[in-house]
CSV table of C-alpha atoms in Angstrom, one decimal:
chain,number,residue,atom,x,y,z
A,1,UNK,CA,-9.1,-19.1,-9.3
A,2,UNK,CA,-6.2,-19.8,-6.5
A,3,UNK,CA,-6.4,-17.9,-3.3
A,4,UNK,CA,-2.5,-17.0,-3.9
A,5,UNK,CA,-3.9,-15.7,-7.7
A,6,UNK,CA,-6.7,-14.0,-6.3
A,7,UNK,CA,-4.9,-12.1,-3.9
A,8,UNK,CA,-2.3,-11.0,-6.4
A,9,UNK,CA,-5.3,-9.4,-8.6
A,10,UNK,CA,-6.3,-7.8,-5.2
A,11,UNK,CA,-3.5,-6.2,-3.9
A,12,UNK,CA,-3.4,-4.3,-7.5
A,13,UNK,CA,-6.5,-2.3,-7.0
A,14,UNK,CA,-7.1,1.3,-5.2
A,15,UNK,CA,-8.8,1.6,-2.2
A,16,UNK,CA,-11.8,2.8,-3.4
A,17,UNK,CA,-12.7,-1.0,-4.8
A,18,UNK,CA,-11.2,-2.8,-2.0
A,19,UNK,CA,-13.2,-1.1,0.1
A,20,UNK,CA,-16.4,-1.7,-1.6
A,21,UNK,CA,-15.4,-5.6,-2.6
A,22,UNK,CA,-15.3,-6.5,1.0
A,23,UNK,CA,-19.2,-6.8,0.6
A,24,UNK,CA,-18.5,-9.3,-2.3
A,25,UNK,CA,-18.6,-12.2,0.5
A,26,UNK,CA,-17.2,-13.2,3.6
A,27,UNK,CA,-14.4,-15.0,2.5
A,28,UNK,CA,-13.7,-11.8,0.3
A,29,UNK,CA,-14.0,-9.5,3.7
A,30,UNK,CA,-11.5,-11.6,6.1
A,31,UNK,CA,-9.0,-11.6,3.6
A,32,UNK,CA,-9.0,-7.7,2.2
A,33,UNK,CA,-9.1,-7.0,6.0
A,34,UNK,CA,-6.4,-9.0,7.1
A,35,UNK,CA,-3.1,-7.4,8.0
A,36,UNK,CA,-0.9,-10.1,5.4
A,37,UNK,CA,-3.1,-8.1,2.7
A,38,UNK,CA,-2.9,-4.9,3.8
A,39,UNK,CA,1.2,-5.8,3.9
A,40,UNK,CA,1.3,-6.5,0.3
A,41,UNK,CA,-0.9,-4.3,-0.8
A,42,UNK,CA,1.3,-1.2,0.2
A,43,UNK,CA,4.3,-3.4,-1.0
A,44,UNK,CA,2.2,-3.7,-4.3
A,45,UNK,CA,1.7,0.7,-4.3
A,46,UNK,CA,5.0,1.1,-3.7
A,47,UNK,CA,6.7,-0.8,-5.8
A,48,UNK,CA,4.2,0.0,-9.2
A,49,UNK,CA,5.4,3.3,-8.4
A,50,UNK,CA,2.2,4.9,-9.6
A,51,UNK,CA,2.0,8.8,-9.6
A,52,UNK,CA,2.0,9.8,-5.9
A,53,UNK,CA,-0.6,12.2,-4.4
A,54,UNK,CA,-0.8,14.9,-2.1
A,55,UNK,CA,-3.0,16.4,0.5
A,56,UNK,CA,-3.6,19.8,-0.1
A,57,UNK,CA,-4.9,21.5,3.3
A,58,UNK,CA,-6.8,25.1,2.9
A,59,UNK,CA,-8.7,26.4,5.0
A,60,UNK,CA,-11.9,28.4,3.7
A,61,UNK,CA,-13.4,31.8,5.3
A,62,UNK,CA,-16.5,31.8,4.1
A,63,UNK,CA,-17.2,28.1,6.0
A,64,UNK,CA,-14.7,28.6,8.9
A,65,UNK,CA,-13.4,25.2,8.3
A,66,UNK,CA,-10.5,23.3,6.9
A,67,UNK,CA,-10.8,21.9,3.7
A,68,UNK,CA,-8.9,18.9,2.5
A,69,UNK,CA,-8.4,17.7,-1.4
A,70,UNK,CA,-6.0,15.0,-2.8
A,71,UNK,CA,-4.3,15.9,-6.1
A,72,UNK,CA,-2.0,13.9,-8.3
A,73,UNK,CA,1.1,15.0,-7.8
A,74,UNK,CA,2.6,15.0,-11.5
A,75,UNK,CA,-0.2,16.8,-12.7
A,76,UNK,CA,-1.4,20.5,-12.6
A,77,UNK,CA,-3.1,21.6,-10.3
A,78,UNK,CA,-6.0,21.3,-12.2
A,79,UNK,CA,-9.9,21.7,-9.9
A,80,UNK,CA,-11.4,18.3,-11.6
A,81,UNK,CA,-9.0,15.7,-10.6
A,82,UNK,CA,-9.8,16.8,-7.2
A,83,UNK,CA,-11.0,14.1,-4.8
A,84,UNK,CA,-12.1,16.2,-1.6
A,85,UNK,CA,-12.2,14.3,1.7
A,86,UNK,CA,-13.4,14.6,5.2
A,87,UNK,CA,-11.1,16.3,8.1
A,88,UNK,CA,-9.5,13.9,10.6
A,89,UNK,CA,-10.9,15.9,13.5
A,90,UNK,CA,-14.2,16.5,12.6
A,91,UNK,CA,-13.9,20.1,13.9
A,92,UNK,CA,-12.8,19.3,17.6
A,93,UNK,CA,-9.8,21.5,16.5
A,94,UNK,CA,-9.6,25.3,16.7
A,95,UNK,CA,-6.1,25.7,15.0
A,96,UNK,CA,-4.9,24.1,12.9
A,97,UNK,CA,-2.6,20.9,13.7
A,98,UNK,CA,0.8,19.9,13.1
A,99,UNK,CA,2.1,17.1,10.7
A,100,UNK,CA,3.9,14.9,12.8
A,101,UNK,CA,4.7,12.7,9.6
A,102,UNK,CA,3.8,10.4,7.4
A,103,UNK,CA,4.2,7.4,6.4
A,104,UNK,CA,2.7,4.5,3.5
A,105,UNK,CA,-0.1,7.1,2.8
A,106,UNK,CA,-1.0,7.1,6.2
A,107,UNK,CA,-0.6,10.6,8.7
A,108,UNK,CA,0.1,11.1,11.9
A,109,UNK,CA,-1.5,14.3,12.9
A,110,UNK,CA,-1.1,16.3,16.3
A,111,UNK,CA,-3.1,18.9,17.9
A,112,UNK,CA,-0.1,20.3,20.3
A,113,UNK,CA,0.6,23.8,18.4
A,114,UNK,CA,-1.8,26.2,20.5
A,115,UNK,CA,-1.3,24.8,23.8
A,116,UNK,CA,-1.1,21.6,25.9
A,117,UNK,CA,-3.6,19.7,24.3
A,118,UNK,CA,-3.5,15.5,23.4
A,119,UNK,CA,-5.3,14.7,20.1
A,120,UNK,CA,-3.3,13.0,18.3
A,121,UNK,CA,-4.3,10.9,15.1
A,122,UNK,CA,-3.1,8.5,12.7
A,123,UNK,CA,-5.4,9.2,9.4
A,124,UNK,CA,-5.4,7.1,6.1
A,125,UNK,CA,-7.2,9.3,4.0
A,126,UNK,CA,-7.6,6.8,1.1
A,127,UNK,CA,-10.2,5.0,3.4
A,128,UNK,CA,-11.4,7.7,5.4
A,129,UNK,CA,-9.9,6.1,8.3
A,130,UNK,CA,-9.1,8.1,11.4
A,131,UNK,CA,-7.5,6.6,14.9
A,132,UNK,CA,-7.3,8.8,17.9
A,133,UNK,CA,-4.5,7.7,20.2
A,134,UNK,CA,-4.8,7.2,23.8
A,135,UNK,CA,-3.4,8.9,26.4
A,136,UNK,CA,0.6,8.6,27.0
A,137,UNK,CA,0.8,7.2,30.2
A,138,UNK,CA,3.4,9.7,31.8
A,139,UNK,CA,1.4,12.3,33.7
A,140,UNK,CA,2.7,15.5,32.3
A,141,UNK,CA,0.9,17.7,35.4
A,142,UNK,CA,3.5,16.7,37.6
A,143,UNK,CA,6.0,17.6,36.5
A,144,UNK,CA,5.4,21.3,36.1
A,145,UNK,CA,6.2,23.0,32.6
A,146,UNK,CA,8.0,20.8,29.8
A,147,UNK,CA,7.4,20.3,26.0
A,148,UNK,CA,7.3,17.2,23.9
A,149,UNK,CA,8.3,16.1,20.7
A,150,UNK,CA,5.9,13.3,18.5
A,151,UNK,CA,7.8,11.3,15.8
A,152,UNK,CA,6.2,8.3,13.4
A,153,UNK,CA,7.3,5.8,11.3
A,154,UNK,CA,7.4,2.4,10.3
A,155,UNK,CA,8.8,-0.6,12.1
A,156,UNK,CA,9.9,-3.2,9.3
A,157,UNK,CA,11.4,-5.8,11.7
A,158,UNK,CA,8.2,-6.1,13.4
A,159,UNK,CA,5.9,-4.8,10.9
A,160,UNK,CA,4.7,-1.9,12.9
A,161,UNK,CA,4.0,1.4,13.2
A,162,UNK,CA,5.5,3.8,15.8
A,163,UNK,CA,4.9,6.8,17.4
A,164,UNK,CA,8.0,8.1,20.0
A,165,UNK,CA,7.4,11.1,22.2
A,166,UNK,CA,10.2,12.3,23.8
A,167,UNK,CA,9.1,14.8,26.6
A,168,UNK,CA,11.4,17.5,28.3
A,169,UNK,CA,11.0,18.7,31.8
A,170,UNK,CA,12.2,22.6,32.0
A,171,UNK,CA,13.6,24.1,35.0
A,172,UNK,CA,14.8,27.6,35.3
A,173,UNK,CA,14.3,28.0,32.4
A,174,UNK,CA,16.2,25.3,30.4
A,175,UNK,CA,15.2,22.1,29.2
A,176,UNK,CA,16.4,19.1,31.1
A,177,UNK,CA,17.8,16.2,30.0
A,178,UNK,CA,17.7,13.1,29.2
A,179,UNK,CA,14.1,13.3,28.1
A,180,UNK,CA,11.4,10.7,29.2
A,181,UNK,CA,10.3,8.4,26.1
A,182,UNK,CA,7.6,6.8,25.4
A,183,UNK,CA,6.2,4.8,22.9
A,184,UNK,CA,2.8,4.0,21.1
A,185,UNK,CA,2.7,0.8,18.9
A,186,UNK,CA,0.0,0.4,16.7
A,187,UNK,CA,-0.6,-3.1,16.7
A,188,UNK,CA,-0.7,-3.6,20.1
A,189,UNK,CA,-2.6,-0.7,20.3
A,190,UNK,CA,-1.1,0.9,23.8
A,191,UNK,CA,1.7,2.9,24.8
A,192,UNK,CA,5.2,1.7,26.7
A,193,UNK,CA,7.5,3.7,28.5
A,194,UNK,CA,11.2,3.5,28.0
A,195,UNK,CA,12.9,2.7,30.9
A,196,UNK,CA,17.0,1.7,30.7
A,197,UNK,CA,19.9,3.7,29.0
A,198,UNK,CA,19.0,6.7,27.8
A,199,UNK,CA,22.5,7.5,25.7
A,200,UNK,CA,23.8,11.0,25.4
A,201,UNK,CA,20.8,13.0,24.2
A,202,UNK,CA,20.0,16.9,22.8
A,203,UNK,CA,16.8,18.4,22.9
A,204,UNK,CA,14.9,18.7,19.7
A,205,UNK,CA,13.4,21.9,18.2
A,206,UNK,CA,9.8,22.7,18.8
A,207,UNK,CA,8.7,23.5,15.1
A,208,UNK,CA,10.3,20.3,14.0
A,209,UNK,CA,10.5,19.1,10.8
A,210,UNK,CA,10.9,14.9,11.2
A,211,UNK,CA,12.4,12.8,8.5
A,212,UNK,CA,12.0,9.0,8.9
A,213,UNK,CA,15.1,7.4,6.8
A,214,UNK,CA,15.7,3.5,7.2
A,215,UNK,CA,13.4,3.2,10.3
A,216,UNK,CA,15.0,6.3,12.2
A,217,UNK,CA,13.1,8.9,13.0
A,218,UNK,CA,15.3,11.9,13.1
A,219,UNK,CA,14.7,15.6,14.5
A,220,UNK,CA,17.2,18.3,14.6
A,221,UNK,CA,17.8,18.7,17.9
A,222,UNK,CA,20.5,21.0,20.0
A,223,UNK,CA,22.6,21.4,23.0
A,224,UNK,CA,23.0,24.6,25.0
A,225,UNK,CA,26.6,24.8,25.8
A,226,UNK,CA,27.1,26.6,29.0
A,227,UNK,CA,30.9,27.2,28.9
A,228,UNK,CA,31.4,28.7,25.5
A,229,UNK,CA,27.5,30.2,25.3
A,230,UNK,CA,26.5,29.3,21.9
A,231,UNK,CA,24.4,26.6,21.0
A,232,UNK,CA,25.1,23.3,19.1
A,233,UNK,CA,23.0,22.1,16.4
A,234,UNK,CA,22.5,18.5,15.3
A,235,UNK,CA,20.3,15.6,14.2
A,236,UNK,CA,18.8,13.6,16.6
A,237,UNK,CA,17.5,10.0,16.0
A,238,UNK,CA,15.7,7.2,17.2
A,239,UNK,CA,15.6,3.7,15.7
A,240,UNK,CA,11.9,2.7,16.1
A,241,UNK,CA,13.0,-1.2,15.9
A,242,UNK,CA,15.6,-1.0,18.4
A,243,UNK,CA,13.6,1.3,20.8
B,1,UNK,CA,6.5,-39.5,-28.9
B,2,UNK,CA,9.8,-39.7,-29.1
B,3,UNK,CA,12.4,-36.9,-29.1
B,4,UNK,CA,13.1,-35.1,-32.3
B,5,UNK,CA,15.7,-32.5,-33.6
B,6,UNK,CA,15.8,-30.5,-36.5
B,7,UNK,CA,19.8,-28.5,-37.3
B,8,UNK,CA,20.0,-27.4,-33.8
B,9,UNK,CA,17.0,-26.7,-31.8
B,10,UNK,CA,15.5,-28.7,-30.2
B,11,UNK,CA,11.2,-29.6,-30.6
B,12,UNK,CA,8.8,-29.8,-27.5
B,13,UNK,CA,5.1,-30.6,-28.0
B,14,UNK,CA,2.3,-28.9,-25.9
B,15,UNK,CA,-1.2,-30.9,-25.8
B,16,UNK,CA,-3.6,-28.4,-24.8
B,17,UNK,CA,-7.5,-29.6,-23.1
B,18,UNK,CA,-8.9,-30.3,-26.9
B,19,UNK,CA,-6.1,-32.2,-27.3
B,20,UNK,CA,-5.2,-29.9,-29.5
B,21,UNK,CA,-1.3,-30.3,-30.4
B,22,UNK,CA,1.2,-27.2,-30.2
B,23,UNK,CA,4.9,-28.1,-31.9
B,24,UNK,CA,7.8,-25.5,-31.1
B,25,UNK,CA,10.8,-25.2,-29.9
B,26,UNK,CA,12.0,-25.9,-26.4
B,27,UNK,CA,14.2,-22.8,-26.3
B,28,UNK,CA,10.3,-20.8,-26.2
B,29,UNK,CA,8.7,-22.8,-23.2
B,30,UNK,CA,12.0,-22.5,-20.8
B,31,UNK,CA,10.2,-18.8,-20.3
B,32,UNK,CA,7.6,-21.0,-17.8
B,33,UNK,CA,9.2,-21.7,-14.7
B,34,UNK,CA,7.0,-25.1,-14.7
B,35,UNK,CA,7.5,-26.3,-17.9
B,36,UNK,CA,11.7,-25.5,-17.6
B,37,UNK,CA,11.7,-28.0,-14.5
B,38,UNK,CA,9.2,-30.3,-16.6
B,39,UNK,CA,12.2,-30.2,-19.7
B,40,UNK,CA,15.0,-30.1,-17.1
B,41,UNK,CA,14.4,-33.2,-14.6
B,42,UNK,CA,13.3,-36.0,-17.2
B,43,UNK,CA,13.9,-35.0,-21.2
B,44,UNK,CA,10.5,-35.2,-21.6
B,45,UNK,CA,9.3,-34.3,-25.7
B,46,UNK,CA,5.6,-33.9,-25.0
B,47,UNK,CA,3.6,-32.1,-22.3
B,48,UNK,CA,0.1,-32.5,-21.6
B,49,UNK,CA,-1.7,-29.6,-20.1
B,50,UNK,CA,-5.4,-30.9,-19.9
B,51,UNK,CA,-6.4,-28.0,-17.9
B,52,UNK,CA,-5.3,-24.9,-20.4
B,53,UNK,CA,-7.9,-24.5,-23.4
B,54,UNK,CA,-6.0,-24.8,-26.6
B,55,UNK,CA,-7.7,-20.9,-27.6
B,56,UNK,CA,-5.9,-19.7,-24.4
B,57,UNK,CA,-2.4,-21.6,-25.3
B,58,UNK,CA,-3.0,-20.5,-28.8
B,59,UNK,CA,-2.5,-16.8,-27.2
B,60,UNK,CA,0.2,-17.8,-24.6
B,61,UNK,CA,2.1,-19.6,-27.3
B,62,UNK,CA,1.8,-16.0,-29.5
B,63,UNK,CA,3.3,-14.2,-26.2
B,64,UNK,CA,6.0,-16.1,-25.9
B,65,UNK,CA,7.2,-15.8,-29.5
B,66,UNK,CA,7.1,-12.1,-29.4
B,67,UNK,CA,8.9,-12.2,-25.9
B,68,UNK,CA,11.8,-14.4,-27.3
B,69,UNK,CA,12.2,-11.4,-29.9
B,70,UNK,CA,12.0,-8.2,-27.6
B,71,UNK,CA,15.5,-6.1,-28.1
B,72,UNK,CA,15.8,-2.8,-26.9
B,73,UNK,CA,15.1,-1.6,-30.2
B,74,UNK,CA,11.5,-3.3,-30.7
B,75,UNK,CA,10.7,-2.0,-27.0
B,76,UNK,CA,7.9,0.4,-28.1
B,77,UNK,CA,6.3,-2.7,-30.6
B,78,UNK,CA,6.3,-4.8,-27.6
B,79,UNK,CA,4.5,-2.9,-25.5
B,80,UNK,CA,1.7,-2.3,-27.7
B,81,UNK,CA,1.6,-6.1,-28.8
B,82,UNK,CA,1.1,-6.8,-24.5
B,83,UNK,CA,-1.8,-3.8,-24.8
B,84,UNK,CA,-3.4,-5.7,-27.7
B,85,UNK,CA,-2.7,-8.7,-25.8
B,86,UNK,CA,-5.0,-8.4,-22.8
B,87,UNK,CA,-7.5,-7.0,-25.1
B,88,UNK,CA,-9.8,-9.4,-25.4
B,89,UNK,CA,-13.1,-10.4,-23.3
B,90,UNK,CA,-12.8,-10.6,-19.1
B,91,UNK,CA,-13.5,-14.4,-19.1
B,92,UNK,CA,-11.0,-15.3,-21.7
B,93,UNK,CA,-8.1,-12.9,-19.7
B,94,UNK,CA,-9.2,-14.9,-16.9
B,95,UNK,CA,-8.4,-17.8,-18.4
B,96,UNK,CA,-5.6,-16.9,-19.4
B,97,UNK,CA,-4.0,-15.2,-16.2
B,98,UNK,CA,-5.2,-18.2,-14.4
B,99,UNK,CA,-3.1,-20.7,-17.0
B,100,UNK,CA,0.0,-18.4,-16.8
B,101,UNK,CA,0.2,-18.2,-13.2
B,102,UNK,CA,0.2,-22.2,-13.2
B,103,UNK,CA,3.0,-21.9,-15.8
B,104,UNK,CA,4.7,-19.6,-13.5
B,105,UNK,CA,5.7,-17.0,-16.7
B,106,UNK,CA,6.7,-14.5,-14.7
B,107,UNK,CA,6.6,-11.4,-16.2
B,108,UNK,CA,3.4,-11.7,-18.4
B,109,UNK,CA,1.2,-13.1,-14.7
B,110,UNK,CA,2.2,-9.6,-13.2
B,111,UNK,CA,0.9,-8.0,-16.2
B,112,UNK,CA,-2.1,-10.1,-16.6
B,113,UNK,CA,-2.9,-9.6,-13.1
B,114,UNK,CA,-2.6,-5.6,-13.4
B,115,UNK,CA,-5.2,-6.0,-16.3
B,116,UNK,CA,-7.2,-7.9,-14.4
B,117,UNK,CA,-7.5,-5.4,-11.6
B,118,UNK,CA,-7.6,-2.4,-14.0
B,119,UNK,CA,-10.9,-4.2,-15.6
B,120,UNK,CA,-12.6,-5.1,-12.1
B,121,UNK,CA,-12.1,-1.6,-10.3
B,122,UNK,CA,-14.9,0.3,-11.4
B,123,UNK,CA,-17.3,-2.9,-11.7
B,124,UNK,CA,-20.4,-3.3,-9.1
B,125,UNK,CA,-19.9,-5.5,-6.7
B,126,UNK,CA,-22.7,-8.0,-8.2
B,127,UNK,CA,-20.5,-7.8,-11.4
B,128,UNK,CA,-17.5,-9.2,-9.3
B,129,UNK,CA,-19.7,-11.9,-7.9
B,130,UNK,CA,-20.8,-12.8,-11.4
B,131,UNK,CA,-17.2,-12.8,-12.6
B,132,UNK,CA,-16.0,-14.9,-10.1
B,133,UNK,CA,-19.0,-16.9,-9.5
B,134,UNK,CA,-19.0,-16.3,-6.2
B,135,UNK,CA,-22.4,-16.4,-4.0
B,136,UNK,CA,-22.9,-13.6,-0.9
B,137,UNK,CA,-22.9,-15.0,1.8
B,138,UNK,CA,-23.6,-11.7,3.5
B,139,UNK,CA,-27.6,-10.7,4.8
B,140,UNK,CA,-29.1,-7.1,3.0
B,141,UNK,CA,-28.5,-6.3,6.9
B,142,UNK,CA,-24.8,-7.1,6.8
B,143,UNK,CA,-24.8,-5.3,3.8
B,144,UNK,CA,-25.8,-2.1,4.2
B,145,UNK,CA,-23.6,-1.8,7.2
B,146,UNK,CA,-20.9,-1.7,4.6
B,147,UNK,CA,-22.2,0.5,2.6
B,148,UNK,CA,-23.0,2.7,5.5
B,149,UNK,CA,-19.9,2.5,6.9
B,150,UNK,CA,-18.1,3.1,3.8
B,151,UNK,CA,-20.5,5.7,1.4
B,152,UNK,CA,-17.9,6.8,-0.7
B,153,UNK,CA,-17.2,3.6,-2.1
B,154,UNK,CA,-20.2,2.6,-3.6
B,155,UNK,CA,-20.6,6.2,-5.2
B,156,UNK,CA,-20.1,7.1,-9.1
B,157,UNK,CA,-20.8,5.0,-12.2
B,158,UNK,CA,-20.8,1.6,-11.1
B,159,UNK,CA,-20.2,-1.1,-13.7
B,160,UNK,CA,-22.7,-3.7,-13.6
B,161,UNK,CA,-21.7,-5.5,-17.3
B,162,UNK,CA,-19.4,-9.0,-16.8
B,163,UNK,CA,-17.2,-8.5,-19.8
C-alpha cells in the first residue's frame, strides 16, 4: 500500500487506535507521531464533521475530587456512552480552574481563580495528554499588585498554537496601561515577550469569557473614563499570527 | 485495437491483470482522473491495467455505472448500493481502495478509505500487522513501554480476526 494511501486510511481513525497502532512498527510510530499527521488528522476530524463531544466537569463529595466524562454531544445524556478520563492536574489543585479555551479538541486550562498561582495546562483529553507550561518570564513580584489575562488559540500561518497573557500593573487602585504581553508558542516550546507598539489598548475583564474567531483571540475588555465617570465596554483582540 | 463507435458514444476497453477484457463506454471511465488524462492526451481505445485483478475492476466498473446514474431522486438507493459496496471481505476492500486510489476516483477513494479505517479501529494490533503484512520491528521491551505509557488504548474487546 502507498505511504500517501496509508496515511489517508490513518488520519480517518480515532485516537484510541492511533494510539495503540504506533506499536504496529517503527515506521508506523514516526509517522502517527509526526506533526504533518497530526495536521491532517485534525483537518480530517474537522472536516468529517462527526458528532462533537463534550467535557462534562463535576465534582463528587463523597471522593472530594473532580470528575471528568466525555459525552456525545447530539445525544442524551445518557450514563453508558460515558468515557470517564483522568484530571489534568492530578489533584495539585484545590479549586477548581478556569477554562482559558479551547481549541482542536485540545484545552487550555489555568489555575489563576483562588489566588496568584501559575499552573497552566494545555490538555488533549482524547490521548490523555497533559503539558504544564513554564513560567512566563516577566517577574510579576516586582511589580507590586496586577492581574493577568490568558488567551489560546491557533496559529494557521505558522501552524501553531498560542497562548497571550496580557498582564496589568495596578496603581491606586486602577489598572495601568498598556499591559505587558507575552507570549507562549507551543512548538517552540518557550515564552517571548512583546516588546514594540503596543496600540491603544483597554483592560479586559477578569471572569473573561474568550472567543477565538479567524485566529483572534478576543476578550471584552473596558476603559475607565475619568472625565464623564462611566465606564466603556468593548472587545478586545489580539491576532496570534501577527503578534 | 482500433477505435470503434456505435450511434454516439464512444467504446474504451479496460484489460484487467487476467487479461481479462472490460468493454464500455468512455463517458464511464472519465470519473478516474488517470484514465481521463490517459483518453485525453493520445485517443487511446484500450487500457491495460496489469496491476488491478479483473474481480476488483469487475466491482469498480459496477461503481461507476451506478455513479453515472445518481440524481437527486435515487440519492437514498445510492447510498445503500456504496454500503453494500464495501461490504465484502478486508483483503478484497483493500484491493480495491488500493486500485481506486491509482485511478484517482475521487469520491469513492475517500469513502473506501473511511471503510477501511472503520474496519481496522477496533482490531489488535497483531491483526493490523497481519493485514498489512507488516513485521514489528519493535523488542517485547519497546513494547510494553507503549502499552504502559498508553493503558487505555489497549483496553476493551480487541479484534484479533484479519477479515
Amino acid at each position: 500500500i502507498p505511504e500517501e494511501l496509508m496515511i489517508q486510511i490513518l488520519s480517518r481513525l480515532p485516537p484510541k487506535s492511533l494510539l495503540r497502532f504506533r506499536c504496529v512498527s517503527k515506521s508506523w510510530n514516526s509517522l502517527i507521531s509526526s506533526p504533518e499527521f497530526i495536521r491532517q488528522h485534525t483537518q480530517q476530524a474537522i472536516l468529517s464533521k462527526k458528532p462533537t463531544h463534550k467535557i462534562l466537569r463535576y465534582f463528587s463529595i463523597p471522593q472530594k475530587k473532580e470528575l471528568y466524562s466525555v459525552r456525545v454531544n447530539n445525544a442524551s445524556f445518557s450514563i453508558d456512552t460515558n468515557i470517564n478520563i483522568q484530571s489534568p492536574f492530578n489533584d495539585t489543585v484545590r479549586h477548581y480552574f478556569r477554562i482559558v479555551g479551547s481549541c482542536h479538541g485540545i484545552l487550555c486550562l489555568s489555575d489563576d481563580l483562588f489566588g496568584y498561582s501559575h499552573v497552566l495546562v494545555l490538555w488533549n483529553p482524547a490521548i490523555n495528554r497533559c503539558l504544564r507550561l513554564p513560567m512566563p518570564p516577566l517577574d510579576c513580584s516586582q511589580i507590586g499588585r496586577y492581574m493577568f489575562v490568558f488567551g489560546f488559540g491557533f496559529d494557521i500561518k505558522s501552524k501553531d498554537y498560542k497562548v497571550v497573557k496580557m498582564t496589568y500593573s495596578q496603581s491606586r487602585g486602577a489598572f495601568l496601561l498598556p499591559p505587558k504581553v507575552e507570549i507562549f508558542s507551543l512548538s517552540l516550546g518557550i515564552w517571548k515577550q512583546l516588546d514594540g507598539f503596543i496600540p491603544e489598548s483597554y483592560i479586559a475583564e477578569y471572569f473573561y469569557k474568550q472567543a477565538v474567531v479567524h485566529g483572534k483571540v478576543h476578550w471584552t475588555g473596558y476603559k475607565i473614563d475619568v472625565e464623564r465617570k462611566r465606564m466603556k465596554n468593548l472587545i478586545l483582540a489580539f491576532d496570534l499570527s501577527d503578534e | 485495437m482500433a477505435s470503434s463507435t456505435t450511434g454516439e458514444k464512444k467504446i474504451l476497453t479496460l484489460k484487467g491483470g487476467d487479461n481479462e477484457e472490460f468493454i464500455l463506454e468512455e463517458s464511464l471511465v472519465l470519473q478516474s482522473e488517470l484514465l481521463k488524462n490517459m483518453v485525453k492526451e493520445e485517443r487511446v481505445s484500450s487500457i491495460p491495467l496489469p496491476s488491478i485483478k479483473s474481480k476488483t475492476l469487475v466491482k469498480i466498473i459496477e461503481y461507476l455505472k451506478k455513479h453515472a446514474e445518481l440524481t437527486p431522486s435515487n440519492k437514498e438507493e445510492f447510498k445503500n448500493f456504496e454500503k453494500e459496496f464495501v461490504n465484502v471481505v478486508l483483503e478484497e476492500l483493500l484491493d480495491i481502495t488500493v486500485a481506486v486510489n491509482y485511478l484517482k476516483i475521487n469520491g469513492l477513494l475517500e469513502f473506501c478509505c473511511q471503510a477501511v479505517a472503520d474496519r481496522i479501529k477496533d482490531k489488535s494490533v497483531e491483526a493490523v500487522r497481519k493485514i498489512f503484512r507488516i513485521e514489528s520491528d519493535f523488542t517485547p521491551e519497546e513494547e510494553s513501554e507503549f502499552r504502559k505509557e498508553t493503558p487505555e488504548a489497549f483496553e476493551g474487546d480487541l479484534d484479533d480476526t484479519t477479515n
